[in-house]
XYZ file of C-alpha atoms in Angstrom:
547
model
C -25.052 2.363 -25.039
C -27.193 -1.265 -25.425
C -25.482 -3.821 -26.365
C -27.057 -6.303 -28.897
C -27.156 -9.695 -27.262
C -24.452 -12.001 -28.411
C -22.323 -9.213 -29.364
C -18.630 -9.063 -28.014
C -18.220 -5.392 -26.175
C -15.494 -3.285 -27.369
C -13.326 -1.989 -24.687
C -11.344 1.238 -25.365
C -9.953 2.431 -22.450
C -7.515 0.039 -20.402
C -9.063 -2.060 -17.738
C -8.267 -0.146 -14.021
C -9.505 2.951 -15.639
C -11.850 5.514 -14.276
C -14.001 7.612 -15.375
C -16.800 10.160 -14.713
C -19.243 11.764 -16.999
C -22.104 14.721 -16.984
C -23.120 16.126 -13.833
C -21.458 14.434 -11.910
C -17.859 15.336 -13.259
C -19.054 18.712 -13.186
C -19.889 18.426 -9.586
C -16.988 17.181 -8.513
C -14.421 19.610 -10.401
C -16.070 22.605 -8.896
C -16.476 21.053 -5.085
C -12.580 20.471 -5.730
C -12.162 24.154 -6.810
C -13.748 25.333 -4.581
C -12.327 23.553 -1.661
C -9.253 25.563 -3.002
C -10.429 28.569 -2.641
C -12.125 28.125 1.193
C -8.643 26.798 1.899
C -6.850 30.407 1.794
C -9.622 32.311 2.156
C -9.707 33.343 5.429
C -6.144 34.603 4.856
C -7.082 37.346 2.966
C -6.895 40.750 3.634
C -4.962 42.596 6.688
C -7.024 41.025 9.431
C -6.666 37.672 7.473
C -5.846 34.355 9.572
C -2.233 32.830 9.198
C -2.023 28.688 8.176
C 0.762 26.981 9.547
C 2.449 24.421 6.711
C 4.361 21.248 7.641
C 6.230 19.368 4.793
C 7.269 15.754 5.410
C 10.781 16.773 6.891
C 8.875 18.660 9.352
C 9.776 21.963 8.330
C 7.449 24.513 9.611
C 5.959 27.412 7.487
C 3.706 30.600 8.844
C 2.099 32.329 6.156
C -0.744 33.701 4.838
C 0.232 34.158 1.727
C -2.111 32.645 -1.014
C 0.515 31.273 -3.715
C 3.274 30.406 -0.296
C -0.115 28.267 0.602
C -1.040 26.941 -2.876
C 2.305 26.276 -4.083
C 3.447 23.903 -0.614
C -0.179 21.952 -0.604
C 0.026 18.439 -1.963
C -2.639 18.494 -4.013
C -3.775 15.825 -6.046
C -7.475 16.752 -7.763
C -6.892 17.777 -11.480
C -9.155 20.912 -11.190
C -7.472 21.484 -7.670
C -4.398 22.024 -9.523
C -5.974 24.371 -11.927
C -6.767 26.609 -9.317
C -3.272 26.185 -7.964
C -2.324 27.538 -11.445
C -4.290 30.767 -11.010
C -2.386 31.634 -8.422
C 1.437 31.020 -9.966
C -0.018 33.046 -13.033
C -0.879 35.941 -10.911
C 2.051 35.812 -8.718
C 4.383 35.726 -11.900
C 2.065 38.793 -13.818
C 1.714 40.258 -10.477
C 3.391 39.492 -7.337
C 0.402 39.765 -5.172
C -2.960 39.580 -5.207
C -2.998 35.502 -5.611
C -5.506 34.694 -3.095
C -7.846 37.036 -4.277
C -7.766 35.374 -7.605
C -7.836 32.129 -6.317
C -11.109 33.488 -3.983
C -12.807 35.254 -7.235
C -12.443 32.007 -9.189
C -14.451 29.703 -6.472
C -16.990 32.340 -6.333
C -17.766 32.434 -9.861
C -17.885 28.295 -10.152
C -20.084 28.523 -6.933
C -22.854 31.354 -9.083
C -22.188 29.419 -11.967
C -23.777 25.809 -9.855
C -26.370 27.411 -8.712
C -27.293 28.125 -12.568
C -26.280 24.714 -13.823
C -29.076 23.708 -10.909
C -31.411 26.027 -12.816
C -30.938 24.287 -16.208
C -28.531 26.571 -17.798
C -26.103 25.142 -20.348
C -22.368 25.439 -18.981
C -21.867 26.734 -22.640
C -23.947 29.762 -21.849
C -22.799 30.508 -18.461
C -19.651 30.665 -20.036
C -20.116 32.629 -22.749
C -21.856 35.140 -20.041
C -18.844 35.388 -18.034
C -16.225 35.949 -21.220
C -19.070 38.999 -21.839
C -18.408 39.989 -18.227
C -15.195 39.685 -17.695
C -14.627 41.798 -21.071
C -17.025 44.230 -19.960
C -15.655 44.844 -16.400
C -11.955 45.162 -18.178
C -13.366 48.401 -19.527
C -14.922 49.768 -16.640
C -11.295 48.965 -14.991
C -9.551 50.948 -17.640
C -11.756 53.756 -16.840
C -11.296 53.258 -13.038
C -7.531 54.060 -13.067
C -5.120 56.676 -12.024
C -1.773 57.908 -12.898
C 1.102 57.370 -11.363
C 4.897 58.229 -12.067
C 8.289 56.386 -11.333
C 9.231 60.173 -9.340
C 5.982 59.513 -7.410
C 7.266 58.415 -4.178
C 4.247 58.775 -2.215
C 2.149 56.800 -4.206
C 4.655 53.794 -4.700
C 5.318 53.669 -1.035
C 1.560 53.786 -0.625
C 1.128 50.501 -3.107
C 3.776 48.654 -1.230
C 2.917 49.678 2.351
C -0.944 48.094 1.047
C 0.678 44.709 -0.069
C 2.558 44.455 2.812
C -0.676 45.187 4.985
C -1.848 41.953 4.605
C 1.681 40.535 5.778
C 2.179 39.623 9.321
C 5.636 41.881 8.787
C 2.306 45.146 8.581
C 4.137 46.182 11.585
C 7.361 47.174 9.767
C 5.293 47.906 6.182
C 6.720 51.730 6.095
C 9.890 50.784 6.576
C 10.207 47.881 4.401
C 8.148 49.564 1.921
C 10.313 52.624 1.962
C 13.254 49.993 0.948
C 11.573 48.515 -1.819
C 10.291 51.534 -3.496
C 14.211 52.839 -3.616
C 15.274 49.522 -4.829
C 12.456 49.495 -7.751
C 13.290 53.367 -8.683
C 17.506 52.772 -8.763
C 17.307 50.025 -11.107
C 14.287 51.274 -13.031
C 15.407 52.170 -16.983
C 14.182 54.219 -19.622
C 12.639 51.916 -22.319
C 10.993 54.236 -25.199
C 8.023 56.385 -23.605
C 8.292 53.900 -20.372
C 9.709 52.281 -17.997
C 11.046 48.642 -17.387
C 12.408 47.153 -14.237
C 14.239 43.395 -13.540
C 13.188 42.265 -10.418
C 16.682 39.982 -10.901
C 18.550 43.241 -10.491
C 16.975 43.403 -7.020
C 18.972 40.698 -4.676
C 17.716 39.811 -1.369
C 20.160 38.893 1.330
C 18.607 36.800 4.386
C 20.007 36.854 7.931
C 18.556 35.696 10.776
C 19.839 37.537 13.678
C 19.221 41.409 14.445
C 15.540 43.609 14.114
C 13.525 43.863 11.113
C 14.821 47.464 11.781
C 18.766 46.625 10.926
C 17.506 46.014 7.233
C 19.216 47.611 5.132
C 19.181 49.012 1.135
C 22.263 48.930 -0.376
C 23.394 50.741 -3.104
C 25.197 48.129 -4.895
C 25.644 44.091 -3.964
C 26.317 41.897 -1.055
C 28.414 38.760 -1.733
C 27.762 35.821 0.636
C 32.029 35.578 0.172
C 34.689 36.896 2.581
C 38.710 37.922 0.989
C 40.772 34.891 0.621
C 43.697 36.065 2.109
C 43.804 37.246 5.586
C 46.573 39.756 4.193
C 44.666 41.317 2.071
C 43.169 44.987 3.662
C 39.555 44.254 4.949
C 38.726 47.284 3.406
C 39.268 49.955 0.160
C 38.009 52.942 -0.804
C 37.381 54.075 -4.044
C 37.970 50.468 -5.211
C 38.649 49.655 -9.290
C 37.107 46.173 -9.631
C 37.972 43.430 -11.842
C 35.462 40.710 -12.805
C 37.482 37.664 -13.880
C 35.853 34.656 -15.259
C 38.815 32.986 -15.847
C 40.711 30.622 -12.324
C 43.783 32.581 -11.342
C 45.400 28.875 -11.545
C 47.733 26.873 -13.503
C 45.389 25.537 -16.047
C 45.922 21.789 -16.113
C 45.728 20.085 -19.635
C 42.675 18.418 -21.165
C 44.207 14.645 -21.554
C 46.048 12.593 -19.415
C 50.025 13.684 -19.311
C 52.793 12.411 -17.792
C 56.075 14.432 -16.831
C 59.070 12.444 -15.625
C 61.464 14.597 -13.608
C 64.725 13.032 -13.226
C 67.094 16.062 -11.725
C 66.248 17.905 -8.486
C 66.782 21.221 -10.725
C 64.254 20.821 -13.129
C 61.682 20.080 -10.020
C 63.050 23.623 -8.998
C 62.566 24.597 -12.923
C 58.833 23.365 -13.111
C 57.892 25.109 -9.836
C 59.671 28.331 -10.612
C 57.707 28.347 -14.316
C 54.203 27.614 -11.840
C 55.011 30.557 -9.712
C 56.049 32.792 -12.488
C 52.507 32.194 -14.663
C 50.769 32.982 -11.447
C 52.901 35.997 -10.603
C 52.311 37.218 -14.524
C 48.219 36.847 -13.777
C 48.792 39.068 -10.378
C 50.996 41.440 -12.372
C 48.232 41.929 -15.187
C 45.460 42.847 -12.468
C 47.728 45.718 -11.173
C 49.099 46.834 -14.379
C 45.470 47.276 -15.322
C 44.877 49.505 -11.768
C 42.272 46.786 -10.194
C 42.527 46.736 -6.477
C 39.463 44.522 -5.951
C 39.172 41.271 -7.724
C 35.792 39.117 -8.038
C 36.547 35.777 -9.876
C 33.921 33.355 -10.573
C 36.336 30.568 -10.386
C 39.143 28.956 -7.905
C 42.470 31.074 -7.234
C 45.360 29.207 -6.286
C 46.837 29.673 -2.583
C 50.142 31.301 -4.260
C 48.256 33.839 -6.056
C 46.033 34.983 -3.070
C 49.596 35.165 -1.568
C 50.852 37.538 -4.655
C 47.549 39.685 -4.096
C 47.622 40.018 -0.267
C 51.151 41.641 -1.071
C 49.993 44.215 -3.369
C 47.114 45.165 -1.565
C 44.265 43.874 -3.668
C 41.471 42.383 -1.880
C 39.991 39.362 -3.838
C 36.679 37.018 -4.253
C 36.820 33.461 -5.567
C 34.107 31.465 -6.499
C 31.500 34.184 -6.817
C 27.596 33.087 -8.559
C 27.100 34.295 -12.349
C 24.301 36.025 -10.977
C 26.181 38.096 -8.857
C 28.673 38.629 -11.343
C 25.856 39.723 -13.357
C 24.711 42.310 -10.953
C 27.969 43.304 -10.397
C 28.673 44.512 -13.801
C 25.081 46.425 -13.781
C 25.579 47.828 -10.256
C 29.758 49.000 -10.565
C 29.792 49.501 -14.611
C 32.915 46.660 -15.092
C 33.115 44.029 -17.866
C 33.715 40.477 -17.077
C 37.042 39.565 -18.651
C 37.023 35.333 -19.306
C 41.263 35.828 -20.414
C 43.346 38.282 -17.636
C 45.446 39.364 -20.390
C 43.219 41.864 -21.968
C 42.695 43.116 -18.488
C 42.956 47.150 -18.668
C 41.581 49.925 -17.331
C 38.759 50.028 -19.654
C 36.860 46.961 -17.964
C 36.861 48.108 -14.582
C 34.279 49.234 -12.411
C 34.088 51.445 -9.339
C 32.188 52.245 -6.168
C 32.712 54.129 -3.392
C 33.937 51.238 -1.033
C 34.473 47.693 -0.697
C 34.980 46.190 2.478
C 34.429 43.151 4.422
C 32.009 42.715 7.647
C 30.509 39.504 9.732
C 26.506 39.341 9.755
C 25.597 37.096 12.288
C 27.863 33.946 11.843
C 29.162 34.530 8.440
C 31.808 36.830 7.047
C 30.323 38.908 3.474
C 32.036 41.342 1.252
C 30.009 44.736 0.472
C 30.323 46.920 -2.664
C 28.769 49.781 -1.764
C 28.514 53.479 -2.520
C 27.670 53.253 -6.626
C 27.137 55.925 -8.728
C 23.279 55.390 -10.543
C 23.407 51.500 -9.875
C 21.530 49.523 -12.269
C 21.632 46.505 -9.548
C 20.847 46.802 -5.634
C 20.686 44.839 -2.867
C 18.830 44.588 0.373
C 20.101 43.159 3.343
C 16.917 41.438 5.561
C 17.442 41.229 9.025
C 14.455 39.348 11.175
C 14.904 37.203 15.007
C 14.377 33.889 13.458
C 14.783 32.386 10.058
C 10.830 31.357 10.156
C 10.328 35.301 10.120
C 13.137 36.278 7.770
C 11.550 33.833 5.243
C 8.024 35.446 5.758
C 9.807 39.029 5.706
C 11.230 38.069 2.220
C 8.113 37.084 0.356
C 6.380 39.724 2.079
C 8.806 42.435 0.282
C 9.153 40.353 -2.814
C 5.473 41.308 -3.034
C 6.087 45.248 -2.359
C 9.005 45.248 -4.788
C 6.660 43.350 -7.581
C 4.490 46.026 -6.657
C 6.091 48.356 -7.009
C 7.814 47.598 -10.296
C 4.440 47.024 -11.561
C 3.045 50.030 -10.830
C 6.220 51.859 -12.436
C 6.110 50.179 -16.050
C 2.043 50.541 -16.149
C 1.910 54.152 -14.500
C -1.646 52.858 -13.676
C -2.977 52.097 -9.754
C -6.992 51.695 -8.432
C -7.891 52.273 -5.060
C -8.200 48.662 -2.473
C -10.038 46.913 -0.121
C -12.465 46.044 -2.660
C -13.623 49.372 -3.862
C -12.781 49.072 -7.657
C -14.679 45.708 -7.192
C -17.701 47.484 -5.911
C -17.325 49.984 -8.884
C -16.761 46.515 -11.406
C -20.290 45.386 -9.792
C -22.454 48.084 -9.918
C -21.657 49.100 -13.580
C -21.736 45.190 -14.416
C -25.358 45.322 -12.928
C -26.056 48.332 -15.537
C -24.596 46.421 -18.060
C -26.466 43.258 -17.627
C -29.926 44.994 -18.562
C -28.442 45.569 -22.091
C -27.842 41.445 -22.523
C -30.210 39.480 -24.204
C -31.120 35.327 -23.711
C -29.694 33.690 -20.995
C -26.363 35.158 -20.846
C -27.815 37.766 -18.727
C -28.309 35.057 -16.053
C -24.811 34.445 -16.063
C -23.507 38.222 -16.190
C -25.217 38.931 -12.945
C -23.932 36.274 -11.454
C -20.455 37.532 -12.075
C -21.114 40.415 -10.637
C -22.767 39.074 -7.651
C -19.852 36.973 -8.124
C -17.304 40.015 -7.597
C -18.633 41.224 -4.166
C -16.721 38.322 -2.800
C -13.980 40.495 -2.150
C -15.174 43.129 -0.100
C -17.787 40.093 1.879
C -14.445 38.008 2.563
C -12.638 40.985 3.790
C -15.329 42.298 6.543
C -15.961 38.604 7.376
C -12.325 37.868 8.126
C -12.524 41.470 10.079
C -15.070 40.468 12.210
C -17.938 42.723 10.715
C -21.122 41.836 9.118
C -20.647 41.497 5.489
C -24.379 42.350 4.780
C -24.336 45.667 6.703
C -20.640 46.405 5.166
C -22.583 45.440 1.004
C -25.365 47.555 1.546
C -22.741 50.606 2.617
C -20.871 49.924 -0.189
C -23.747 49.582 -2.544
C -24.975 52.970 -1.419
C -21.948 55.002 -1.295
C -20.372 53.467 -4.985
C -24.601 54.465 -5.962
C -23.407 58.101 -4.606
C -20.451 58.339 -6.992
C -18.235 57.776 -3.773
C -15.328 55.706 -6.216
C -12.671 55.268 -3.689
C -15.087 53.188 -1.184
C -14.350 50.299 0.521
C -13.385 47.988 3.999
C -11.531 49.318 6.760
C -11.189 46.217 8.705
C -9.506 48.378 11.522
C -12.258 50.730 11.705
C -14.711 48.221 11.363
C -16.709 50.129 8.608
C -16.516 51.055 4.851
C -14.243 54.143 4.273
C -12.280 56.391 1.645
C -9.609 54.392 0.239
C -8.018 57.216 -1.021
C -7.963 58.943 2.178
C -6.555 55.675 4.470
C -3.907 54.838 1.187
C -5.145 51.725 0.144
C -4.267 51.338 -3.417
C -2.748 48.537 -5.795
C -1.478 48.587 -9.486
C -4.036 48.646 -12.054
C -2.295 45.494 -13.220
C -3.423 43.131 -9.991
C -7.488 43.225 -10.334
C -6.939 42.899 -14.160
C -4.554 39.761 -13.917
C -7.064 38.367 -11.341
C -10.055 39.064 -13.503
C -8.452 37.558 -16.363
C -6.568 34.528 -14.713
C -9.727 33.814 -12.338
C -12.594 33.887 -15.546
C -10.233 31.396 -17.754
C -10.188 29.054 -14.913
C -13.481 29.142 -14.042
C -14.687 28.844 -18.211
C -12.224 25.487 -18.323
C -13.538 23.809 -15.220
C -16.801 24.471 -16.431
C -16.681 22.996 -19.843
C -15.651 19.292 -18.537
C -18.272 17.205 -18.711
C -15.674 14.081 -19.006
C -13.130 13.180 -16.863
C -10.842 9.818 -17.458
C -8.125 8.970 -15.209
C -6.039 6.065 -15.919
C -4.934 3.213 -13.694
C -2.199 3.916 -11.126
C 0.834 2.289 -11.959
C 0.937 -0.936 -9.732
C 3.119 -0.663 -6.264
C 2.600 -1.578 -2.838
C 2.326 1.328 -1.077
C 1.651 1.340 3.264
C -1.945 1.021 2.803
C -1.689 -2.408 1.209
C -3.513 -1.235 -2.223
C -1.377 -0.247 -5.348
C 0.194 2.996 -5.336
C 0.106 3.527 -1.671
C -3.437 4.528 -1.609
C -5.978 3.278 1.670
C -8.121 0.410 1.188
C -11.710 1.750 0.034
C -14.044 3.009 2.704
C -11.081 3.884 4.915
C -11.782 7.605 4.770
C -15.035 7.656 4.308
């Protein structure tokens, strides 16, 4: 705005600031996005590329998952971290399906330029794509199928098609047959469904061994070995106390002082020291425990007075396994040993100590209807145990997912194909220029199945018009077979995914698109002053250097 001559301007924002306005903010925030979105795109699908992530302690991560990707970039754009938010909201709804999100939210800003460069309002577009993205909700809904927790084939189907895209694929039956038993033991009856706590779930990782030693087991795994090499390495049919109290002389709260002045009250104090601890040993076995799991310290004469009755003990055990403890083996934890009985015990079928690779672990195994499991995950190095874990973490979520909805649609882009076409119906029905911007979220949509045949090697043009035709035919269940190198029966191959994954994605991907798009203002403020390597405040390269 002018300034009348001789007039003083008013400054309002502090001097250092930036700031950019119109089209040219809008520019910007969607060439960020959508640098985003190229970044983990070619990761997606099974034939998807893996990116190799170095952090600044040189720590090396293979992935190709999206929100692994996302979550380790150093990102510093605003609307770059937007899209970063896309994916933790889907990977916390969902557990997969973050880079197609991520993917689906470029796209739309992308269709959504190309109409700003036709002189439609942002306003509009947006209001188009809220239309849209209500719209293809429906059709979703109407897409679905049913699925039970009993349904074994189908939930090994959803979690061998998550882990697909893994670069464990090799070992997705197996692992997938893990997580599926994992979801369905500690799966519980909430009114007319189902819930499941992933918590319940723990995931041990060992290098060392075959993806092939993993193992499921029916109850926990404690990263502790007995305290007492007297005490049996093993016991069957165990009755297990969890103590949250220290089996130790409990010191007092302020500073004391006790002056000892006669050899046999030295004797006295150590006798009264020995006989507390031999009254908390005596209190376990009057209450018939033979395994004890204490979340604090136990004193070296104690473990001594266990290791001679035969009870094998834990110190220093995590509240979470404690936790999963008393779900998995049906004991109480006890914070004061005296009210110790019989009545807060648990049981199992065995407890027993065993070395996995370097390190020494205590099993409780053999539970009767555990409500808490554990899964030990065996791999050659720690770079692939790491990408084994977040590869089942995904089947589990999966999994558990598809259990509490009872709803799955088929993959490999054929409920997007069916979201496009009856979006295209739909869009005839739309008056103004909302229409505009409905269309272009459904062009907008084919960016699945096009990203999946291009990262396959096949010619996304040839694979769209296949698609077109056979989801025109009433052929639902269409969609890429990157292995076959053509579009196929999803239902046949056993590509499917929880109803819950393209819903989360429509959702989180349309909200972050509708936000980027309605800044037309963006003000940074100055960087707090520093000297930073490149000789400018806050670190940051002299202008021009990267240009």
């Amino acid at each position: 705005m002018a300034v009348p001559q001789g007039t003083v301007p008013v400054l309002i924002l502090r001097e250092g600031t930036r700031r950019e306005k119109g089209r040219g903010a809008q520019e910007n925030n969607i060439a960020a996005a959508c640098a985003i979105a190229d970044a983990v795109r070619t990761s997606l699908g099974p034939r998807g590329m893996d990116k190799m992530l170095v952090d600044s302690m040189g720590d090396v991560t293979v992935t190709n998952d999206g929100f692994k990707i996302l979550k380790d970039l150093d990102v510093d754009h605003p609307a770059a971290k937007m899209m970063v938010e896309v994916a933790k909201t889907q990977d916390q709804e969902c557990g997969d399906g973050t880079t197609s999100a991520v993917v689906l939210a470029g796209e739309l800003l992308a269709k959504a330029e190309d109409l700003i460069d036709q002189q439609v309002h942002p306003t509009v577009i947006v209001n188009g794509y809220r239309q849209a993205a209500a719209k293809a909700q429906e059709i979703l809904e109407s897409r679905t199928e049913a699925v039970d927790r009993a349904d074994k084939t189908t939930l090994l189907r959803i979690a061998e098609t998550a882990m697909g895209t893994k670069a464990v694929r090799a070992h997705a039956a197996f692992l997938g047959d893990i997580a599926c038993r994992a979801v369905q033991a500690v799966a519980q009856r909430r009114g007319d469904g189902w819930h499941v706590d992933e918590d319940d779930i723990q995931v041990v990782k060992r290098p060392g061994g075959d993806a092939k030693d993993t193992a499921l087991v029916e109850g926990v795994v404690l990263d502790k070995e007995r305290v007492h090499a007297g005490m049996p390495p093993r016991v069957d049919n165990p009755r297990i106390a969890l103590l949250n109290a220290a089996l130790e002389v409990k010191k007092t709260e302020v500073s004391a002082e006790i002056r000892i002045r006669d050899p046999a009250q030295m004797r006295a104090f150590i006798q009264e020291e020995e006989n507390i601890l031999r009254r908390f040993v005596d209190a376990i076995k009057a209450a018939g425990a033979n395994v004890v799991v204490c979340q604090k310290g136990i004193d070296d004469l104690a473990q001594h007075f266990l290791a001679k009755e035969g009870i094998y003990a834990v110190r220093r055990a995590k509240e979470s396994d404690m936790k999963k403890l008393a779900k998995a083996t049906g004991a109480r934890i006890v914070s004061d040993i005296r009210e110790l009985t019989a009545g807060e015990l648990g049981a199992a079928k065995e407890v027993y100590e065993d070395k996995i690779g370097d390190d020494k672990m205590t099993f409780v195994t053999g539970c009767k209807n555990p409500r808490a499991v554990s899964i030990l995950l065996r791999g050659g190095t720690a770079q692939v145990v790491d990408e084994m874990e977040r590869s089942l973490e995904d089947a589990i979520s999966v999994a558990a997912v598809a259990v509490e909805d009872g709803r799955y649609v088929y993959g490999g882009g054929a409920i997007q194909m069916e979201l496009v076409a009856g979006l295209r119906e739909h869009a005839a029905s739309v008056g103004g220029r909302e229409q505009l911007a409905v269309e272009a979220f459904a062009n907008a949509l084919e960016v699945i199945p096009r990203t999946l045949s291009e990262n396959a090697g096949m010619d996304p043009i040839d694979v769209l018009i296949a698609l077109r035709q056979a989801h025109k035919e009433g052929k639902r269940s269409f969609g890429v077979d990157p292995f076959a190198m053509k579009a196929a029966d999803m239902a046949r191959l056993g590509v499917v995914e929880p109803a819950r994954v393209p819903k989360q994605t429509l959702a989180s991907a349309t909200d972050a698109a509708a936000m980027i798009l309605r800044i037309d203002d963006v003000i940074a403020s100055k960087a707090p002053e520093a000297k930073g390597k490149g000789g400018e405040p806050g670190g940051m390269p002299p202008p021009g250097e990267f240009e």
